[in-house]
XYZ file of C-alpha atoms in Angstrom:
656
model
C -25.219 -7.135 35.010
C -23.733 -9.404 32.378
C -25.416 -7.377 29.627
C -24.002 -4.117 31.005
C -20.493 -5.575 31.118
C -20.866 -6.868 27.576
C -22.087 -3.473 26.388
C -19.210 -1.707 28.124
C -16.730 -4.157 26.624
C -18.137 -3.677 23.121
C -17.946 0.107 23.528
C -14.302 -0.122 24.575
C -13.578 -2.483 21.685
C -15.196 -0.172 19.144
C -13.384 2.795 20.626
C -10.063 1.004 20.322
C -10.672 -0.042 16.707
C -12.351 3.084 15.367
C -9.861 4.668 12.939
C -9.117 8.287 13.630
C -8.917 10.911 10.889
C -5.187 11.345 11.439
C -4.638 7.596 11.097
C -6.461 7.576 7.765
C -4.411 10.534 6.516
C -1.168 8.868 7.571
C -2.198 5.622 5.895
C -3.043 7.447 2.660
C 0.264 9.325 2.679
C 2.104 6.057 3.274
C 0.293 4.116 0.542
C -0.071 7.018 -1.923
C 3.369 8.670 -1.988
C 2.148 11.166 -4.589
C 0.202 12.886 -1.785
C 3.500 13.433 -0.008
C 5.625 14.944 -2.788
C 3.097 16.534 -5.166
C 1.909 19.346 -2.797
C 5.545 20.407 -2.309
C 6.472 20.385 -5.995
C 8.563 23.432 -6.938
C 7.380 24.582 -10.365
C 10.092 27.194 -10.822
C 13.046 24.899 -10.084
C 11.823 21.490 -11.227
C 9.390 21.933 -14.126
C 11.952 22.761 -16.832
C 14.401 19.904 -16.095
C 11.490 17.491 -15.622
C 10.025 18.547 -18.984
C 13.329 18.064 -20.818
C 13.824 14.696 -19.128
C 10.226 13.725 -19.903
C 10.681 14.403 -23.627
C 13.894 12.363 -23.741
C 12.253 9.596 -21.728
C 9.279 9.508 -24.120
C 11.645 8.753 -27.021
C 13.045 5.798 -25.092
C 9.592 4.647 -24.004
C 8.296 4.608 -27.588
C 11.293 2.817 -29.120
C 11.611 0.292 -26.311
C 7.847 -0.186 -26.193
C 7.735 -1.166 -29.871
C 10.757 -3.457 -29.580
C 9.809 -5.144 -26.297
C 6.303 -5.797 -27.614
C 7.873 -7.677 -30.544
C 10.148 -9.412 -28.015
C 7.008 -10.441 -26.126
C 5.573 -11.920 -29.378
C 2.662 -9.445 -29.615
C 1.805 -6.584 -31.979
C 4.085 -3.512 -31.546
C 1.183 -1.182 -30.672
C 0.686 -2.969 -27.355
C 4.181 -1.886 -26.361
C 3.046 1.741 -26.637
C 0.228 1.033 -24.189
C 2.753 -0.691 -21.924
C 4.829 2.497 -21.941
C 1.864 4.601 -20.828
C -0.307 3.017 -18.134
C 2.365 1.443 -15.859
C 4.244 4.760 -15.703
C 1.106 6.576 -14.525
C 0.261 3.970 -11.874
C 3.821 3.865 -10.541
C 3.982 7.668 -10.307
C 1.001 7.470 -7.929
C 2.042 4.500 -5.783
C 5.827 4.243 -6.262
C 8.516 5.828 -4.113
C 11.412 5.966 -6.596
C 11.725 9.534 -7.856
C 13.928 8.551 -10.788
C 12.497 5.136 -11.665
C 11.095 4.868 -15.203
C 8.516 2.071 -15.240
C 7.219 0.649 -18.499
C 8.006 -2.209 -20.845
C 10.998 -4.258 -19.743
C 13.157 -6.678 -21.725
C 13.327 -9.387 -19.053
C 9.594 -9.537 -18.344
C 8.851 -9.409 -22.077
C 11.163 -12.350 -22.660
C 9.439 -14.353 -19.912
C 5.913 -13.561 -21.115
C 6.910 -14.532 -24.669
C 7.330 -18.119 -23.450
C 3.648 -18.220 -22.459
C 2.507 -16.502 -25.653
C 4.434 -18.841 -27.953
C 3.361 -21.910 -25.980
C -0.363 -21.146 -25.843
C -0.739 -19.303 -29.188
C 2.146 -20.566 -31.376
C 2.973 -19.029 -34.738
C 1.491 -21.941 -36.695
C -1.946 -21.062 -35.322
C -1.958 -17.901 -37.450
C -3.130 -19.889 -40.457
C -5.761 -21.731 -38.413
C -7.446 -18.651 -36.938
C -9.846 -16.493 -38.885
C -8.172 -13.678 -40.783
C -11.056 -11.256 -40.320
C -10.248 -8.155 -38.344
C -11.764 -7.826 -34.898
C -13.526 -4.780 -33.574
C -10.487 -3.971 -31.399
C -8.106 -1.698 -33.341
C -8.764 -3.618 -36.538
C -6.282 -6.332 -35.544
C -6.656 -10.008 -36.412
C -7.987 -12.641 -34.032
C -4.500 -14.160 -33.873
C -2.957 -10.893 -32.605
C -5.728 -10.461 -30.036
C -5.319 -13.998 -28.735
C -1.628 -13.340 -28.232
C -2.092 -10.094 -26.317
C -4.733 -11.775 -24.142
C -2.113 -14.293 -23.024
C 0.465 -11.561 -22.327
C -2.158 -9.532 -20.421
C -3.036 -12.621 -18.362
C 0.644 -13.015 -17.419
C 0.747 -9.339 -16.428
C -2.454 -9.630 -14.378
C -1.419 -12.747 -12.458
C 2.103 -11.400 -11.943
C 0.617 -8.233 -10.453
C -1.664 -10.276 -8.190
C 1.368 -12.202 -6.912
C 3.218 -8.943 -6.215
C 0.247 -7.486 -4.317
C -0.024 -10.735 -2.332
C 3.655 -10.383 -1.418
C 2.922 -6.822 -0.306
C 0.105 -8.055 1.935
C 2.425 -10.691 3.413
C 5.102 -8.000 3.974
C 7.719 -9.979 2.040
C 9.555 -6.839 1.006
C 11.696 -7.175 4.133
C 12.952 -10.542 2.822
C 14.510 -9.057 -0.305
C 17.865 -8.658 1.460
C 18.609 -12.266 0.454
C 18.848 -11.070 -3.167
C 22.376 -9.723 -3.057
C 24.127 -7.353 -5.429
C 26.156 -10.089 -7.204
C 22.993 -12.124 -7.836
C 21.120 -9.127 -9.280
C 24.106 -8.108 -11.405
C 24.612 -11.622 -12.791
C 20.905 -12.238 -13.401
C 20.338 -8.960 -15.255
C 23.533 -9.415 -17.283
C 22.495 -12.930 -18.273
C 18.988 -11.781 -19.159
C 20.428 -8.913 -21.243
C 22.516 -11.491 -23.104
C 19.298 -13.411 -23.811
C 17.653 -10.243 -25.141
C 20.584 -9.522 -27.460
C 20.355 -13.100 -28.707
C 16.630 -12.699 -29.386
C 17.398 -9.666 -31.582
C 19.971 -11.465 -33.725
C 17.376 -12.536 -36.306
C 16.358 -8.893 -36.862
C 19.948 -7.651 -36.931
C 20.795 -10.209 -39.626
C 17.462 -10.023 -41.454
C 16.865 -13.761 -41.007
C 13.637 -15.728 -40.752
C 13.923 -17.859 -37.639
C 11.439 -20.006 -35.697
C 10.853 -19.233 -32.028
C 13.396 -21.145 -29.916
C 13.190 -21.286 -26.120
C 13.582 -23.661 -23.205
C 16.738 -25.023 -21.535
C 19.868 -24.346 -23.612
C 17.720 -22.384 -26.090
C 20.433 -19.708 -26.070
C 22.875 -22.118 -27.726
C 20.282 -23.563 -30.114
C 19.622 -20.059 -31.501
C 23.269 -19.516 -32.421
C 23.492 -23.049 -33.789
C 20.547 -22.246 -36.074
C 22.178 -18.966 -37.156
C 25.432 -20.681 -38.159
C 23.570 -23.469 -39.918
C 21.609 -20.919 -41.987
C 24.314 -18.280 -42.333
C 23.672 -18.051 -46.090
C 20.174 -16.644 -45.451
C 21.573 -13.460 -43.852
C 20.429 -10.314 -45.703
C 23.454 -8.141 -46.333
C 21.324 -4.966 -46.472
C 19.893 -5.616 -42.990
C 23.336 -6.454 -41.589
C 24.921 -3.272 -42.975
C 22.042 -1.098 -41.762
C 22.266 -2.726 -38.307
C 26.020 -2.116 -38.075
C 25.624 1.493 -39.225
C 22.846 2.095 -36.687
C 24.869 0.579 -33.819
C 27.962 2.619 -34.685
C 25.958 5.866 -34.874
C 24.117 5.161 -31.620
C 27.231 4.243 -29.643
C 29.285 7.127 -31.018
C 26.670 9.840 -30.429
C 25.744 8.539 -26.967
C 29.388 8.488 -25.918
C 29.782 12.070 -27.165
C 26.617 13.085 -25.301
C 27.988 11.524 -22.128
C 31.384 13.155 -22.535
C 30.087 16.663 -23.252
C 26.866 16.620 -21.187
C 28.227 19.328 -18.883
C 28.973 21.663 -21.780
C 25.716 21.203 -23.730
C 22.347 22.021 -22.201
C 20.287 19.456 -24.140
C 21.684 16.135 -25.336
C 20.972 15.009 -28.892
C 18.057 12.492 -28.971
C 19.906 10.181 -31.341
C 17.279 7.426 -31.005
C 14.584 9.758 -32.317
C 16.808 11.113 -35.094
C 17.722 7.595 -36.178
C 14.084 6.465 -36.209
C 13.029 9.432 -38.357
C 15.974 9.081 -40.747
C 15.619 5.305 -41.134
C 11.840 5.478 -41.625
C 12.178 8.248 -44.218
C 14.946 6.405 -46.086
C 12.953 3.159 -46.048
C 9.871 4.962 -47.377
C 11.740 6.763 -50.169
C 13.657 3.690 -51.374
C 10.842 1.189 -50.699
C 13.271 -1.089 -48.841
C 10.461 -3.410 -47.765
C 9.800 -4.551 -51.330
C 13.138 -3.800 -52.983
C 15.462 -5.423 -50.442
C 12.983 -7.499 -48.437
C 13.656 -5.663 -45.167
C 11.165 -6.360 -42.393
C 9.433 -3.212 -41.105
C 7.300 -2.498 -38.046
C 4.103 -2.340 -40.103
C 0.717 -0.801 -39.370
C 0.358 0.924 -35.977
C -3.343 1.485 -35.116
C -4.375 4.849 -33.679
C -6.056 5.344 -30.325
C -6.551 3.313 -27.161
C -9.196 0.570 -27.039
C -11.784 0.255 -24.293
C -10.518 -1.667 -21.247
C -11.227 -5.362 -21.124
C -10.489 -7.919 -18.408
C -7.786 -10.500 -19.209
C -9.069 -14.031 -19.828
C -9.277 -15.762 -16.452
C -9.547 -19.255 -17.925
C -5.843 -19.356 -18.880
C -4.394 -18.092 -15.592
C -3.511 -21.606 -14.465
C -1.591 -22.132 -17.714
C 0.622 -19.053 -17.226
C 1.347 -19.328 -13.492
C 5.020 -20.232 -14.064
C 5.631 -17.175 -16.259
C 3.601 -15.006 -13.843
C 5.903 -15.917 -10.944
C 8.920 -15.181 -13.126
C 7.521 -11.776 -14.096
C 6.631 -10.964 -10.480
C 10.015 -11.864 -9.008
C 12.409 -10.843 -11.794
C 10.563 -7.595 -12.508
C 10.400 -6.643 -8.843
C 14.027 -7.484 -8.062
C 15.353 -5.531 -11.058
C 13.069 -2.572 -10.306
C 13.895 -2.551 -6.587
C 17.618 -2.478 -7.336
C 17.094 0.627 -9.492
C 14.865 2.264 -6.874
C 17.406 1.600 -4.112
C 20.204 2.958 -6.291
C 18.147 6.076 -6.994
C 17.365 6.554 -3.300
C 21.022 6.124 -2.377
C 22.182 8.554 -5.053
C 19.706 11.320 -4.213
C 19.496 10.776 -0.423
C 15.936 9.655 0.194
C 14.376 6.425 1.423
C 12.033 3.863 -0.093
C 9.817 1.170 1.378
C 10.474 -2.271 -0.116
C 6.916 -3.407 0.603
C 5.420 -0.299 -0.988
C 7.373 -1.093 -4.151
C 5.641 -4.485 -4.229
C 2.289 -2.685 -4.145
C 3.281 -0.108 -6.783
C 4.539 -2.640 -9.315
C 1.710 -5.049 -8.559
C -0.952 -2.432 -9.239
C 0.954 -1.286 -12.344
C 0.706 -4.782 -13.777
C -2.890 -5.418 -12.687
C -4.403 -2.142 -13.918
C -2.370 -2.162 -17.140
C -3.503 -5.692 -18.003
C -7.035 -4.341 -18.539
C -5.639 -2.050 -21.273
C -3.899 -4.775 -23.318
C -0.453 -4.171 -21.825
C 2.462 -6.577 -21.596
C 4.181 -7.083 -18.174
C 6.039 -4.027 -16.928
C 8.955 -3.108 -14.691
C 11.630 -0.434 -14.375
C 14.434 -0.439 -16.945
C 18.060 0.466 -16.310
C 18.489 2.414 -19.572
C 15.488 4.661 -18.974
C 16.428 5.243 -15.324
C 19.993 6.144 -16.331
C 18.504 8.487 -18.917
C 16.597 10.317 -16.184
C 19.852 10.695 -14.247
C 21.777 12.090 -17.201
C 19.068 14.535 -18.292
C 18.677 15.993 -14.800
C 15.187 14.824 -13.829
C 14.087 16.030 -10.399
C 10.860 14.149 -9.629
C 8.363 11.643 -11.017
C 6.738 14.477 -12.940
C 9.270 13.674 -15.678
C 7.615 10.258 -16.128
C 4.150 11.829 -16.223
C 5.285 14.348 -18.858
C 6.693 11.489 -20.934
C 3.227 9.885 -20.833
C 1.790 12.971 -22.545
C 4.187 12.551 -25.470
C 3.517 8.808 -25.613
C -0.184 9.654 -25.915
C 0.628 11.986 -28.822
C 2.448 9.111 -30.552
C -0.488 6.746 -29.938
C -3.101 9.138 -31.342
C -1.159 10.994 -34.044
C 2.352 9.831 -34.897
C 1.969 6.044 -34.615
C 0.979 5.341 -38.248
C 4.133 7.137 -39.459
C 6.247 4.403 -37.836
C 5.053 1.881 -40.429
C 8.324 2.149 -42.396
C 10.689 1.769 -39.430
C 13.029 -1.184 -40.242
C 13.076 -3.890 -37.590
C 16.868 -4.114 -37.828
C 17.130 -0.457 -36.759
C 14.728 -1.073 -33.891
C 16.788 -4.101 -32.823
C 19.958 -1.975 -32.942
C 18.370 0.567 -30.603
C 17.485 -2.214 -28.170
C 20.958 -3.761 -28.223
C 22.670 -0.418 -27.595
C 20.101 0.359 -24.878
C 21.225 -2.774 -23.019
C 24.765 -1.441 -22.716
C 24.257 -0.580 -19.043
C 23.443 -4.202 -18.242
C 26.065 -5.762 -20.475
C 28.959 -3.737 -19.052
C 28.220 -5.315 -15.669
C 30.752 -7.921 -16.803
C 33.255 -5.457 -15.355
C 31.875 -6.328 -11.904
C 33.785 -9.612 -12.124
C 37.067 -7.827 -11.473
C 35.563 -6.042 -8.479
C 34.197 -9.220 -6.915
C 37.459 -11.061 -7.528
C 39.336 -8.409 -5.540
C 36.689 -8.011 -2.826
C 35.351 -11.528 -2.193
C 36.095 -14.515 -4.423
C 33.003 -16.336 -3.157
C 30.837 -13.512 -4.531
C 32.788 -13.854 -7.773
C 31.863 -17.530 -7.897
C 28.204 -16.739 -7.166
C 28.177 -14.156 -9.993
C 29.627 -16.582 -12.532
C 27.379 -19.494 -11.552
C 24.245 -17.323 -11.508
C 25.113 -15.957 -14.948
C 25.667 -19.468 -16.325
C 22.333 -20.685 -14.941
C 20.571 -17.638 -16.389
C 22.118 -18.246 -19.803
C 21.394 -21.977 -19.819
C 17.848 -21.760 -18.476
C 16.082 -18.453 -17.786
C 16.277 -15.300 -15.656
C 13.928 -16.623 -12.964
C 15.891 -19.889 -12.696
C 19.161 -17.958 -12.412
C 17.678 -15.695 -9.750
C 16.443 -18.653 -7.703
C 19.783 -20.440 -7.996
C 21.711 -17.323 -6.944
C 19.562 -16.769 -3.854
C 19.746 -20.427 -2.749
C 23.493 -20.553 -3.373
C 24.099 -17.337 -1.414
C 22.068 -18.475 1.596
C 23.759 -21.892 1.625
C 27.244 -20.357 1.574
C 26.449 -17.899 4.371
C 24.941 -20.654 6.536
C 28.138 -22.618 6.016
C 30.374 -19.672 6.935
C 28.588 -18.352 10.025
C 29.425 -21.264 12.392
C 33.122 -20.399 12.002
C 32.561 -16.822 13.167
C 34.494 -15.759 16.295
C 33.658 -13.066 18.826
C 35.958 -10.311 20.040
C 38.161 -10.773 23.119
C 36.978 -8.826 26.171
C 40.504 -8.871 27.618
C 41.907 -7.000 24.659
C 39.185 -4.361 24.999
C 40.041 -3.644 28.633
C 43.756 -3.455 27.907
C 43.068 -1.033 25.086
C 40.854 1.185 27.220
C 43.413 1.268 30.050
C 46.186 2.181 27.632
C 44.072 4.862 26.058
C 43.271 6.427 29.442
C 46.879 6.550 30.561
C 48.304 7.922 27.328
C 45.705 10.421 26.140
C 44.298 13.544 27.678
C 40.577 13.802 28.390
C 40.072 16.613 25.891
C 40.957 14.355 22.997
C 38.903 11.436 24.217
C 35.809 13.587 24.468
C 35.699 13.611 20.670
C 36.186 9.858 20.130
C 33.563 7.135 19.818
C 34.753 3.533 19.701
C 32.403 0.911 18.285
C 33.158 -2.780 18.058
C 31.906 -4.937 15.186
C 31.413 -8.360 16.728
C 29.941 -10.331 13.855
C 30.634 -11.068 10.212
C 29.292 -8.340 7.934
C 27.365 -9.838 5.022
C 24.192 -9.139 3.072
C 22.051 -10.551 5.898
C 22.991 -7.913 8.459
C 24.622 -5.125 6.419
C 21.526 -2.926 6.326
C 20.883 -3.232 10.071
C 24.548 -2.532 10.812
C 24.278 0.709 8.828
C 21.032 1.706 10.567
C 22.403 1.060 14.073
C 25.614 2.916 13.342
C 23.803 5.955 11.942
C 21.532 5.991 15.001
C 24.605 6.147 17.219
C 26.115 9.041 15.280
C 22.864 11.019 15.158
C 22.006 10.599 18.842
C 21.730 13.996 20.530
C 23.621 13.811 23.798
C 25.976 16.230 25.460
C 29.360 16.443 23.785
C 31.365 17.141 26.937
C 31.367 13.621 28.401
C 33.934 12.656 31.036
C 36.686 10.245 30.236
C 34.956 7.208 31.737
C 31.947 7.600 29.454
C 33.716 6.698 26.233
C 31.298 4.539 24.274
C 32.607 1.079 23.580
C 29.539 -0.510 22.032
C 29.320 -4.027 20.778
C 27.065 -4.122 17.717
C 25.485 -7.581 17.429
C 23.637 -7.477 14.149
C 23.520 -11.185 13.370
C 20.052 -12.140 12.142
C 18.105 -10.361 14.838
C 15.981 -7.256 14.975
C 16.880 -6.224 18.514
C 18.798 -2.961 18.743
C 21.368 -2.391 21.467
C 19.666 0.195 23.580
C 22.615 0.767 25.910
C 24.844 1.512 23.001
C 22.432 3.978 21.478
C 21.892 5.721 24.789
C 25.572 6.149 25.518
C 26.541 7.301 22.066
C 26.632 10.961 21.310
C 26.271 13.133 18.289
C 29.252 14.827 16.760
C 30.095 18.066 18.481
C 29.050 21.213 16.733
C 32.382 22.971 17.170
C 34.844 20.065 17.082
C 35.370 17.485 14.405
C 34.597 14.146 16.052
C 36.169 10.792 15.273
C 34.651 7.329 15.031
C 36.831 4.267 15.545
C 35.495 0.943 14.303
C 37.131 -2.005 16.059
C 37.132 -4.786 13.456
C 38.816 -7.436 15.606
C 35.599 -9.485 15.639
C 35.075 -8.991 11.906
C 35.827 -12.586 10.882
C 34.529 -12.542 7.311
C 32.594 -10.363 4.899
C 31.127 -10.251 1.412
C 30.815 -7.504 -1.192
C 27.579 -6.221 0.406
C 29.356 -5.811 3.743
C 32.325 -4.026 2.180
C 29.964 -1.788 0.205
C 28.154 -0.887 3.433
C 31.423 -0.085 5.228
C 32.451 2.215 2.378
C 29.008 3.840 2.493
C 29.393 4.390 6.254
C 32.770 6.001 5.647
C 31.419 8.343 2.962
C 28.316 9.299 4.970
C 30.372 10.032 8.086
C 32.785 12.072 5.995
C 29.829 14.153 4.819
C 28.844 14.693 8.474
C 32.407 15.877 9.347
C 33.092 12.698 11.297
C 36.463 11.009 10.743
C 36.235 7.219 10.511
C 39.215 5.061 11.500
C 39.311 1.270 11.328
C 41.378 -0.805 13.744
C 42.416 -4.479 13.739
C 41.675 -4.817 10.012
C 42.770 -7.895 8.116
C 44.790 -7.531 4.938
C 41.866 -8.828 2.861
C 39.520 -6.194 4.317
C 41.993 -3.383 3.648
C 42.443 -4.578 0.058
C 38.687 -4.922 -0.507
C 37.818 -1.482 0.897
C 40.649 0.210 -0.973
C 39.503 -1.351 -4.229
C 35.779 -0.870 -3.658
C 35.561 2.804 -2.713
C 37.265 6.140 -3.305
C 38.742 6.479 0.165
C 40.748 9.460 1.329
C 44.317 8.654 0.311
C 45.819 11.632 2.161
C 44.759 10.475 5.638
C 45.530 7.046 7.119
C 42.345 5.063 7.763
C 43.529 1.601 8.812
C 45.414 1.000 12.101
C 46.840 -2.031 13.881
C 44.966 -1.314 17.117
C 42.445 1.034 18.663
C 45.151 2.667 20.783
C 47.160 3.394 17.615
C 44.098 5.065 16.119
C 43.618 7.197 19.247
C 47.314 8.132 19.177
C 46.886 9.272 15.581
C 43.916 11.453 16.589
C 45.921 12.924 19.466
C 48.938 13.726 17.282
C 46.703 15.384 14.682
C 45.118 17.507 17.412
C 48.529 18.633 18.645
C 49.586 19.482 15.102
C 46.461 21.561 14.589
C 47.160 23.423 17.864
C 50.737 24.148 16.781
C 49.552 25.451 13.427
C 47.021 27.700 15.184
C 49.745 29.117 17.472
C 52.080 29.693 14.526
C 49.365 31.621 12.695
C 48.854 33.823 15.760
């Protein structure tokens, strides 16, 4: 009898845990997003813009690959590999349709610390000068790329481990000011690292705390060693790049294809350097020999993983945070969704697989992603097409880049960081929206400059959490008495026809980065709920949204809320009387709610707003200046809706 029960139990257990075919298909579609979008790819509409964008992206991938490889203290050819394999892996596993993964300045800068520490420059004379069987490069160059590949491998393993632990949901603690300050500080570091090429100086590798200041101290101490030819060529290149890119941006609607000024500059500078023999005549440093082809894959050295664990964590966190911000911006701009955990998997696999092909750490770059926007890319096919052209460079065109001056390459990198550097303008925004966020931005930037990007990121997150924990105990809840008085006044003054179109929602907690996303989700669920539009007067929804650090949704609120009526333009009143404080993330989410509701033909009115909230929202978003949005009370907002309805009726009668 016991055996029969055990057999029956095991059968039930196996039946419960046997994966069904549909479950496997759903899992594959969830973990391999390419299976979701590739079958529905529209060749007629998307192939041409994706091809144009792919060609333009390939130019950026090649130039940035060469430069970021040098920034990572490895041979330039490895940057070409880093522009190829990560882009392919991300196109398969990533969810950002306009995210250009490849070599990245911040991760290159971090991995350079490990390379210079484990294989310093003075070891070049100690190692054998004989060429290895891999691409004909020296043992010194191969030792360096092995260290960079080890950083990439371990960083990818950390990202995959974070995916397994589902830590993508914890990324909300990395707020917009922290990301902006960290990336701006890191971009400043990258510009500083290119100073020696811009000036044509020979400079030892300087890193560590306050290394930023030591570099400029060294430059001023050795100012007489600046090569005037390199300086003039750098200035000319920067002026040409900035001028042409600004013209491309200004006239992009009038011209079908923008001028690939990076490519033109590379060809012109290489040709001029070859004809005038600038390398020998003026002593200009050039890129040098670029080997052809791709070597056979080889596993990174596992014996040095413990020595690069600090840099691996920096690559994993900084690369993911910067890439996720770009993916979220892309999803917001083009109205689709991404999974934060899936992005951990995509970038982790990009780093792991690429490390077997001698690649430096990878991530998404702001300049390349902005390039996809401006050239009209539709899908990730643009990135795959760019990989084809990168392959052509690796197998055919690479050796022709021998004569490319390093000062020109550095100029391309500096101008390419413009998108990050102009984030200094965010300071004015944060000062007007929330001065605490302004303080977090400045302090995070200072820590990034003085130490490193990963240290600045950690400081910004800790500082943000500490400030929010200190502010939440002072939060107050909304008065129930005021709600009842408002509802009674609304019922006595307004007719039922008007109130049928009004939804009143109360915000009863501070709106900050911790609960901004859930607030948006709950509010959109209320608006999209499909209930009957002709509710009686007593069924007006007065929902209290409690979104403070909990995952429980208010079921009663969602059930009572109704969707906007198909024939009448509905109105949504947000009661902000319990809205005690906010940060820039909360204001950004409120503006996003307003814009989304406007697109759904739902008027949004805000009641009981403080002067600071009105100022922040007015400054942060392009609100409708013709219609009043802010009101002293909910009853005043309802009166405004009623008067507008009467005016529309009068206008209809006058037309008749």
